[in-house]
Short mmCIF file of C-alpha atoms and ligand atoms in Angstrom, two decimals:
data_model
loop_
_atom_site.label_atom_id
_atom_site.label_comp_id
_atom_site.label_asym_id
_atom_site.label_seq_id
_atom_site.Cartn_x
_atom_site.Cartn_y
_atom_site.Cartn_z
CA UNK A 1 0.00 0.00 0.00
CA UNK A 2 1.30 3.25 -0.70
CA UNK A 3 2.27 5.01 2.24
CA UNK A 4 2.16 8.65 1.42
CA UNK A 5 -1.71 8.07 0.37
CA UNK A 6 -2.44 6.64 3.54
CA UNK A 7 -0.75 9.80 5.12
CA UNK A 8 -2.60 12.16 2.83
CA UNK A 9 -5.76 11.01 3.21
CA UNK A 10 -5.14 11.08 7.32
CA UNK A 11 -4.59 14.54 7.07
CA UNK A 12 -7.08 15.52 4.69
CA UNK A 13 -9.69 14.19 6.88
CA UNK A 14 -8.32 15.39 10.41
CA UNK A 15 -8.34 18.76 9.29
CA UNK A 16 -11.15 21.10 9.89
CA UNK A 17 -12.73 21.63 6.96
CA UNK A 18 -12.08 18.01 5.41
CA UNK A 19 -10.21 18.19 2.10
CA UNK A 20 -8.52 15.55 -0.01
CA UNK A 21 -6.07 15.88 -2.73
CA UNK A 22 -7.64 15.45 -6.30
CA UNK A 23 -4.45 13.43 -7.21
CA UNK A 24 -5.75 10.62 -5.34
CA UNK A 25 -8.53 10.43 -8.71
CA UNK A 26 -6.42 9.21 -11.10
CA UNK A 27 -6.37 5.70 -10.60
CA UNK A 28 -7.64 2.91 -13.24
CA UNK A 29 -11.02 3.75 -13.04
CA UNK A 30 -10.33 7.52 -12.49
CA UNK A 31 -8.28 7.26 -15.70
CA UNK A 32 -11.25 6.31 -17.82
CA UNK A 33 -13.31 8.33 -15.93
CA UNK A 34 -11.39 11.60 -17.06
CA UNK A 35 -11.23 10.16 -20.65
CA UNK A 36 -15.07 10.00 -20.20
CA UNK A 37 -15.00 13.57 -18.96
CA UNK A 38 -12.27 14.97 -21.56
CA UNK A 39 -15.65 14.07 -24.30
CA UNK A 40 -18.59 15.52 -22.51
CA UNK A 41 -19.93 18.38 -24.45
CA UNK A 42 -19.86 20.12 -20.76
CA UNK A 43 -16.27 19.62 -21.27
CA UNK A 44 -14.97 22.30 -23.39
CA UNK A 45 -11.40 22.77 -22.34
CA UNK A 46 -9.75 19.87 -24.14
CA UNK A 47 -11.93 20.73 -27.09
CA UNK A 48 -10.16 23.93 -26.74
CA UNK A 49 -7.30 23.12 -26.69
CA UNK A 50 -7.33 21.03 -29.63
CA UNK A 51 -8.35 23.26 -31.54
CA UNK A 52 -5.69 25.86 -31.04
CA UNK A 53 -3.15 22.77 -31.85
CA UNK A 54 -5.24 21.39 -34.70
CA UNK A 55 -5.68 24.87 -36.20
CA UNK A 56 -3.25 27.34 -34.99
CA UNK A 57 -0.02 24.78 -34.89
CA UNK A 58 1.87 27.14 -37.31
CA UNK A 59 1.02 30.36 -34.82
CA UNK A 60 2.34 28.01 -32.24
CA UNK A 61 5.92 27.46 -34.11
CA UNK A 62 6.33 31.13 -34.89
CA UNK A 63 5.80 31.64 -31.12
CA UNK A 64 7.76 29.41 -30.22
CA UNK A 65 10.76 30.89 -32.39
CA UNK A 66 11.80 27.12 -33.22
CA UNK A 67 14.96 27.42 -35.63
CA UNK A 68 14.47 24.95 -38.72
CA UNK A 69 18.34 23.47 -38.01
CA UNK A 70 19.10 23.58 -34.19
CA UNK A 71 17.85 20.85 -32.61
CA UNK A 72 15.42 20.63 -29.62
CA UNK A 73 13.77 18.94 -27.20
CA UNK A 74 10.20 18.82 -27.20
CA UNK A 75 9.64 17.75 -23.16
CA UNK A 76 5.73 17.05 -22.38
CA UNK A 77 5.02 16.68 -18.39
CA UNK A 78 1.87 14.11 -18.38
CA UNK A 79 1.14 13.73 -21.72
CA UNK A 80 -2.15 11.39 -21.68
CA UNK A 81 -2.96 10.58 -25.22
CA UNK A 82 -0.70 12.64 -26.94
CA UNK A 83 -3.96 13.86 -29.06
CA UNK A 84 -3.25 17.46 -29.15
CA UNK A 85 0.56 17.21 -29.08
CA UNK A 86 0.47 15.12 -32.45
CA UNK A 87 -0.91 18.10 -34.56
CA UNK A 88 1.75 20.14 -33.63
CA UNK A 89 4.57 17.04 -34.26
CA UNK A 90 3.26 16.18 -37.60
CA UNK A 91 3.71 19.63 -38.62
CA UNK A 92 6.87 20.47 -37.33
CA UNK A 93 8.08 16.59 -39.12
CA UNK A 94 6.08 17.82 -42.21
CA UNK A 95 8.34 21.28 -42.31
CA UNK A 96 11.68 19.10 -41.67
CA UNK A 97 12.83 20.40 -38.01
CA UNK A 98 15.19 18.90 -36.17
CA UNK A 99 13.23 17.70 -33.19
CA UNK A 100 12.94 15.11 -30.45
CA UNK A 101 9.66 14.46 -28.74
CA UNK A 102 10.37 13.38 -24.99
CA UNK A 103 7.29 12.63 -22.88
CA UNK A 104 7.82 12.75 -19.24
CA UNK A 105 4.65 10.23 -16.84
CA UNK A 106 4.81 8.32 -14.28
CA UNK A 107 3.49 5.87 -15.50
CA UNK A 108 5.19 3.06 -17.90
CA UNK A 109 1.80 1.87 -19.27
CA UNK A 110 1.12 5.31 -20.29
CA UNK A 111 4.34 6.01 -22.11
CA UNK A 112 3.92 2.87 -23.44
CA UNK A 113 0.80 3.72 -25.08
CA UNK A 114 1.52 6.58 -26.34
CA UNK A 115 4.95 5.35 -27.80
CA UNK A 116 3.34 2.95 -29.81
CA UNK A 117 0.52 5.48 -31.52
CA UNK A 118 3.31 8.11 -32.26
CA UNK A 119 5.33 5.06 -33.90
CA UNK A 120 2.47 4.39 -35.74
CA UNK A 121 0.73 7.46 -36.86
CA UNK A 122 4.09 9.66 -36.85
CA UNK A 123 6.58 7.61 -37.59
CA UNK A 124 9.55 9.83 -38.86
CA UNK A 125 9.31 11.53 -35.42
CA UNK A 126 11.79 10.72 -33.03
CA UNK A 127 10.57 9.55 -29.38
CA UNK A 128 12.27 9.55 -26.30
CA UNK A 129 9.60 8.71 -23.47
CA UNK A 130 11.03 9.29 -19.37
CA UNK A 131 9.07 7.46 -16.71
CA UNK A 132 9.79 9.08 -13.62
CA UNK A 133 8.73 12.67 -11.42
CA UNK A 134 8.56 15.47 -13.28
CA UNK A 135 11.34 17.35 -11.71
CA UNK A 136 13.94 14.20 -11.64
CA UNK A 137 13.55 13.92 -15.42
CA UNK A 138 13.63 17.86 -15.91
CA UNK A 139 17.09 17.63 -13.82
CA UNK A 140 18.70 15.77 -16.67
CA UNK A 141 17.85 18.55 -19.21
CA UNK A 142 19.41 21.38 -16.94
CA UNK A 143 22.44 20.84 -18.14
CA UNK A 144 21.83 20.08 -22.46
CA UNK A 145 22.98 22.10 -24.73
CA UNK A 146 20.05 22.27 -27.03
CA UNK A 147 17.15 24.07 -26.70
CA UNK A 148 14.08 22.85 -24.41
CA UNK A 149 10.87 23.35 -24.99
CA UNK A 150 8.31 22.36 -21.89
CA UNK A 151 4.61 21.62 -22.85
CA UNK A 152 1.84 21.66 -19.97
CA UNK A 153 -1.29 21.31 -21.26
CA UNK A 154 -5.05 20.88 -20.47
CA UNK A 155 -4.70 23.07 -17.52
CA UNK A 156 -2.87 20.84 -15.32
CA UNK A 157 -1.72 23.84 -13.41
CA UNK A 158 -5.15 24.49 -12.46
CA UNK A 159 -5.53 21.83 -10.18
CA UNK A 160 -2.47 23.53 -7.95
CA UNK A 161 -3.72 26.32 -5.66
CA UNK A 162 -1.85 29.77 -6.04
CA UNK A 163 1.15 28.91 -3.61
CA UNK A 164 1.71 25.30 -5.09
CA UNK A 165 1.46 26.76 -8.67
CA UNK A 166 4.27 29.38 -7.72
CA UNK A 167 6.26 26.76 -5.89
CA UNK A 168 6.30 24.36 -9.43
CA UNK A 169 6.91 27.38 -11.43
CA UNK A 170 9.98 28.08 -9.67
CA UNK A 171 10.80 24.99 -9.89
CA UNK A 172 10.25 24.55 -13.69
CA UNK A 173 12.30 27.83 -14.00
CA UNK A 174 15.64 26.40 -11.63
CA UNK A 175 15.63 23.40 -14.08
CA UNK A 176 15.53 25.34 -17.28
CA UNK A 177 18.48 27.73 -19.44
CA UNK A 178 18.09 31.13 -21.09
CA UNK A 179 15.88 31.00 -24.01
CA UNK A 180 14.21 27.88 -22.70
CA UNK A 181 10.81 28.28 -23.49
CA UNK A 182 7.33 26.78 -21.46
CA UNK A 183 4.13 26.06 -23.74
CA UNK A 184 1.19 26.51 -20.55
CA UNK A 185 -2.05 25.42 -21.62
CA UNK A 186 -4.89 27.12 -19.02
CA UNK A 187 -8.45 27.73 -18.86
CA UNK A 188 -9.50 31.18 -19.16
CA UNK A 189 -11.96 33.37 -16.62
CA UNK A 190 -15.20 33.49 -17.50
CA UNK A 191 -18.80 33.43 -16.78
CA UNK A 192 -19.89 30.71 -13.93
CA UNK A 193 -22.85 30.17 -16.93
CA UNK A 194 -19.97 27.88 -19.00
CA UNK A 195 -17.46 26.51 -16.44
CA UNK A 196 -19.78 25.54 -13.37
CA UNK A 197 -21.62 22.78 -16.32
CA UNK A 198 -18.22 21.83 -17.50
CA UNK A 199 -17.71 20.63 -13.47
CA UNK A 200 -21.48 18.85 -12.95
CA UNK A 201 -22.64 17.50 -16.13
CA UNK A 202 -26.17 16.64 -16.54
CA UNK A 203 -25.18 12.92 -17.32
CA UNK A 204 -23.13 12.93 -13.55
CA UNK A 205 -19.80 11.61 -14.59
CA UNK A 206 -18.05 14.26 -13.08
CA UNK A 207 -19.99 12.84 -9.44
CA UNK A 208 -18.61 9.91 -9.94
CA UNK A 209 -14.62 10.75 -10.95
CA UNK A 210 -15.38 12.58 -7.47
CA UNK A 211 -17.04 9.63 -5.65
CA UNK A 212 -14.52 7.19 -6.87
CA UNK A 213 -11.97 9.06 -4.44
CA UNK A 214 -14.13 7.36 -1.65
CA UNK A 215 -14.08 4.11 -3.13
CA UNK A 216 -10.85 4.11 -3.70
CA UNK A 217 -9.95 4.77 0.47
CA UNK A 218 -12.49 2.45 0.91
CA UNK A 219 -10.90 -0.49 -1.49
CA UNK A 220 -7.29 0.59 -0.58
CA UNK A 221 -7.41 1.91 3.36
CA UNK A 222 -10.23 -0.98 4.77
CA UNK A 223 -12.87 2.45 5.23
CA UNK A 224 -16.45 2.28 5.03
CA UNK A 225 -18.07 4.90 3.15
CA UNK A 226 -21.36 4.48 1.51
CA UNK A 227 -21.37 6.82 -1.27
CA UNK A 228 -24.64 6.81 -1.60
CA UNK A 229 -24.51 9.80 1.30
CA UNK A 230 -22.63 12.08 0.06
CA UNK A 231 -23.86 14.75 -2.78
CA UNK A 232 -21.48 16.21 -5.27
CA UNK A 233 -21.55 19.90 -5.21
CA UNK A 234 -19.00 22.06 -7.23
CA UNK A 235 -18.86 25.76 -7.26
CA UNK A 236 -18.11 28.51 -8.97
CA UNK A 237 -16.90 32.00 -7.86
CA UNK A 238 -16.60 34.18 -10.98
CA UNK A 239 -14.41 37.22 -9.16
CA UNK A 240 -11.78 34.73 -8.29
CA UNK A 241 -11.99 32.73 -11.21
CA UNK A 242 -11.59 29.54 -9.21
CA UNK A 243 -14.14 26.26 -9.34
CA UNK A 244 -14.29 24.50 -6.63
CA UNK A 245 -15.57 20.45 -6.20
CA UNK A 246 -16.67 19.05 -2.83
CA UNK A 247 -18.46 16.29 -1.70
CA UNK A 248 -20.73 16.90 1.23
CA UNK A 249 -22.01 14.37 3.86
CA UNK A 250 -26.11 13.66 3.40
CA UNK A 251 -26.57 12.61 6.90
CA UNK A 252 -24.74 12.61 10.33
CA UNK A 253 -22.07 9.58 10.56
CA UNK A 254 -19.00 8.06 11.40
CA UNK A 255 -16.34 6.64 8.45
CA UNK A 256 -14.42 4.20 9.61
CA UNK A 257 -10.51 3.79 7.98
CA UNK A 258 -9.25 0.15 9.53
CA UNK A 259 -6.21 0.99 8.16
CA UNK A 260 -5.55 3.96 10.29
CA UNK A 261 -7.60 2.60 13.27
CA UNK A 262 -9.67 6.00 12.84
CA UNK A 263 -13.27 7.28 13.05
CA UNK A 264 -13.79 10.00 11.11
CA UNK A 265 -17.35 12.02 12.41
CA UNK A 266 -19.41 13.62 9.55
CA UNK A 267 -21.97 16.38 10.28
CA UNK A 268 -25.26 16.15 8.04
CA UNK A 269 -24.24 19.05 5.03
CA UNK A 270 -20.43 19.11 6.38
CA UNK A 271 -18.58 18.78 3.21
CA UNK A 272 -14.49 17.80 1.73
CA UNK A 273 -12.99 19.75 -0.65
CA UNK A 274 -11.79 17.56 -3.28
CA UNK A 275 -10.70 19.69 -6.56
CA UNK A 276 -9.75 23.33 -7.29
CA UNK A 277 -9.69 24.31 -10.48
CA UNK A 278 -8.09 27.69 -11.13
CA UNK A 279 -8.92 29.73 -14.33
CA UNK A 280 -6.35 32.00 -15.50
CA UNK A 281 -5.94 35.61 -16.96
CA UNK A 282 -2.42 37.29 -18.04
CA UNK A 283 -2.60 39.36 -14.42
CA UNK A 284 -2.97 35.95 -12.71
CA UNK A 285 0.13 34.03 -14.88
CA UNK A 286 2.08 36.91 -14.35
CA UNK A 287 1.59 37.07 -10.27
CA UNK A 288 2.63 33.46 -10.16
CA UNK A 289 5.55 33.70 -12.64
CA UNK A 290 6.65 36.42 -10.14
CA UNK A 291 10.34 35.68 -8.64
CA UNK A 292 11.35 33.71 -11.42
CA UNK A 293 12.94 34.67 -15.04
CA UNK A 294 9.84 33.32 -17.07
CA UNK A 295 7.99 36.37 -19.00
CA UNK A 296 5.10 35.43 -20.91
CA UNK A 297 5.84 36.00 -24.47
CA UNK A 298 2.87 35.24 -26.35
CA UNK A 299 -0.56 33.94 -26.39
CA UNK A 300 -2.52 31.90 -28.65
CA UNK A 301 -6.58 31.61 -27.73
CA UNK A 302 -9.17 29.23 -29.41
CA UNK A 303 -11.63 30.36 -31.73
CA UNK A 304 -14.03 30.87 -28.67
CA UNK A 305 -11.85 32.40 -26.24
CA UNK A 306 -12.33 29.83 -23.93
CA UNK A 307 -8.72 28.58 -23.22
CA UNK A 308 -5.37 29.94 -23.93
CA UNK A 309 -1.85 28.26 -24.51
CA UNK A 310 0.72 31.17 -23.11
CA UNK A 311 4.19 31.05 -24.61
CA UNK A 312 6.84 31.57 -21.34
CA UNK A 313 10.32 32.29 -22.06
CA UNK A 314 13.34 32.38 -19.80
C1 AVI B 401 -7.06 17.64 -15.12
N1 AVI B 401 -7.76 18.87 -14.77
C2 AVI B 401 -7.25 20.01 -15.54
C3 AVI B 401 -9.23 18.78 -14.78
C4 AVI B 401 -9.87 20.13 -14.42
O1 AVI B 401 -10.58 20.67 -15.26
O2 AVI B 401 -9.62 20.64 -13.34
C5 AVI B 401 -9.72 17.70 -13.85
C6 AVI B 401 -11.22 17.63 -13.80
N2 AVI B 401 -11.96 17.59 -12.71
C7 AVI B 401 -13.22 17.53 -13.01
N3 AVI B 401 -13.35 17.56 -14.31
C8 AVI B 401 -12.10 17.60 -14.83
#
């Protein structure tokens, strides 16, 4: 069992108002879960996002200031599917640049995966998949000669609150040279009217990527939660530009977790914060890139404003 879940989830649920980290979602059943939720019309960040890689990949290159004969690295933290990323390979293979694709998960079925589709849809383009943290593999790069490009896509970086987003910035930034360059993919701020549907879909998937948390703590740490008592409530405050998931407790109980020898008490309508979902503007990115050398050099948007991939350059 892994230990640092078992920790997590102790002090997620000791604290007073009960959270627990939305990392926890993605296992086997989260995965296909948030495949499920990546093609719910509710959904429309990925959508998004693919289309500012399916129609504006040549913006991206100029953006990106990629030289036609220097090579680079093209570095993807959590790639998933690759289904985005591809549109922008296949054209810079189509144009002839010099280019490696390295994509960086922790997981070896993953990489696996998406080896074999880029060997067989792309397969002039050369692939160098890491398995491993993000920041163990982005050590090795600190010190190449060529240039590194970083993609982050599907607004991964929303999930971090403000602090945590800063603190991987910085990081990001220690492991990278001058003229590095970040592609950040982030949802935009906007009216609660689109993004509060895109977190509680009318066909519930989204309840149960959230609910699967608990089964999973029940499964993994021996706990007892009937899931049929707790109601999946996300919300939406427009000023701050932050969605917010929780799950919150139908009746009065007590969870058991064997595993911890712990009873956790429940008050009817107390509730656990289990995802934040940050939206960004430029005077948001640029109070989190604060304290590091990254400038945001460009910005490309979908054809619906929705979503924006910002160029960062060191
Ligand atoms: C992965 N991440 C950017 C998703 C999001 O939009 O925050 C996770 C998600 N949670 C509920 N729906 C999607």
């Amino acid at each position: 069992m892994n230990e640092n879940f078992q920790k997590d989830i102790d002090f997620g649920l000791s604290a007073t108002n009960k959270t627990l980290p939305s990392k926890y979602f993605y296992d086997k059943i989260g995965d296909a879960l948030f495949v499920e939720i990546m093609n719910m019309p509710e959904y429309y960040l990925t959508s998004a996002e693919f289309d500012i890689f399916k129609n504006q990949h040549q913006q991206l290159i100029k953006a990106l200031k990629l030289e036609k004969n220097d090579f680079f690295e093209l570095v993807e933290l959590g790639a998933g599917d690759g289904t985005k990323t591809k549109q922008l390979l296949k054209a810079l293979d189509d144009q002839g640049y010099n280019f490696k694709y390295a994509p960086v998960d922790i997981s070896e079925n993953a990489l696996e995966q998406l080896k074999a589709s880029i060997n067989n849809e792309l397969p002039t383009v050369k692939i160098d998949p890491k398995q491993g943290d993000y920041f163990n593999v982005l050590g090795d790069f600190k010190t190449s000669s060529h240039p590194i490009v970083v993609l982050f896509l599907g607004s991964n970086i929303g999930n971090f609150n403000d602090s945590k987003a800063k603190e991987f910035i910085q990081k990001l930034d220690h492991n990278l040279k001058t003229g590095d360059k970040i592609l950040l993919g982030v949802d935009l701020i906007k009216p609660k009217s689109i993004v509060l549907p895109a977190y509680d879909d009318a066909q519930g998937i989204t309840k149960r990527f959230n609910l699967n948390l608990l089964t999973r703590i029940n499964n993994e740490l021996d706990a007892n939660f009937d899931i049929n008592t707790f109601e999946h409530k996300p919300e939406y405050n427009e000023e701050e530009g932050i969605a917010r998931s929780f799950l919150v407790s139908t009746k009065d109980q007590n969870i058991a977790i064997k595993s911890l020898d712990k009873t956790f008490t429940f008050k009817k309508g107390e509730k656990i914060h289990m995802e934040t979902s940050r939206k960004y503007n430029d005077q948001i990115l640029n109070t989190i890139l604060e304290g590091s050398f990254l400038k945001i050099s460009d910005r490309l948007t979908d054809s619906q404003h929705l979503f924006a991939d910002y160029i960062l350059e060191k």
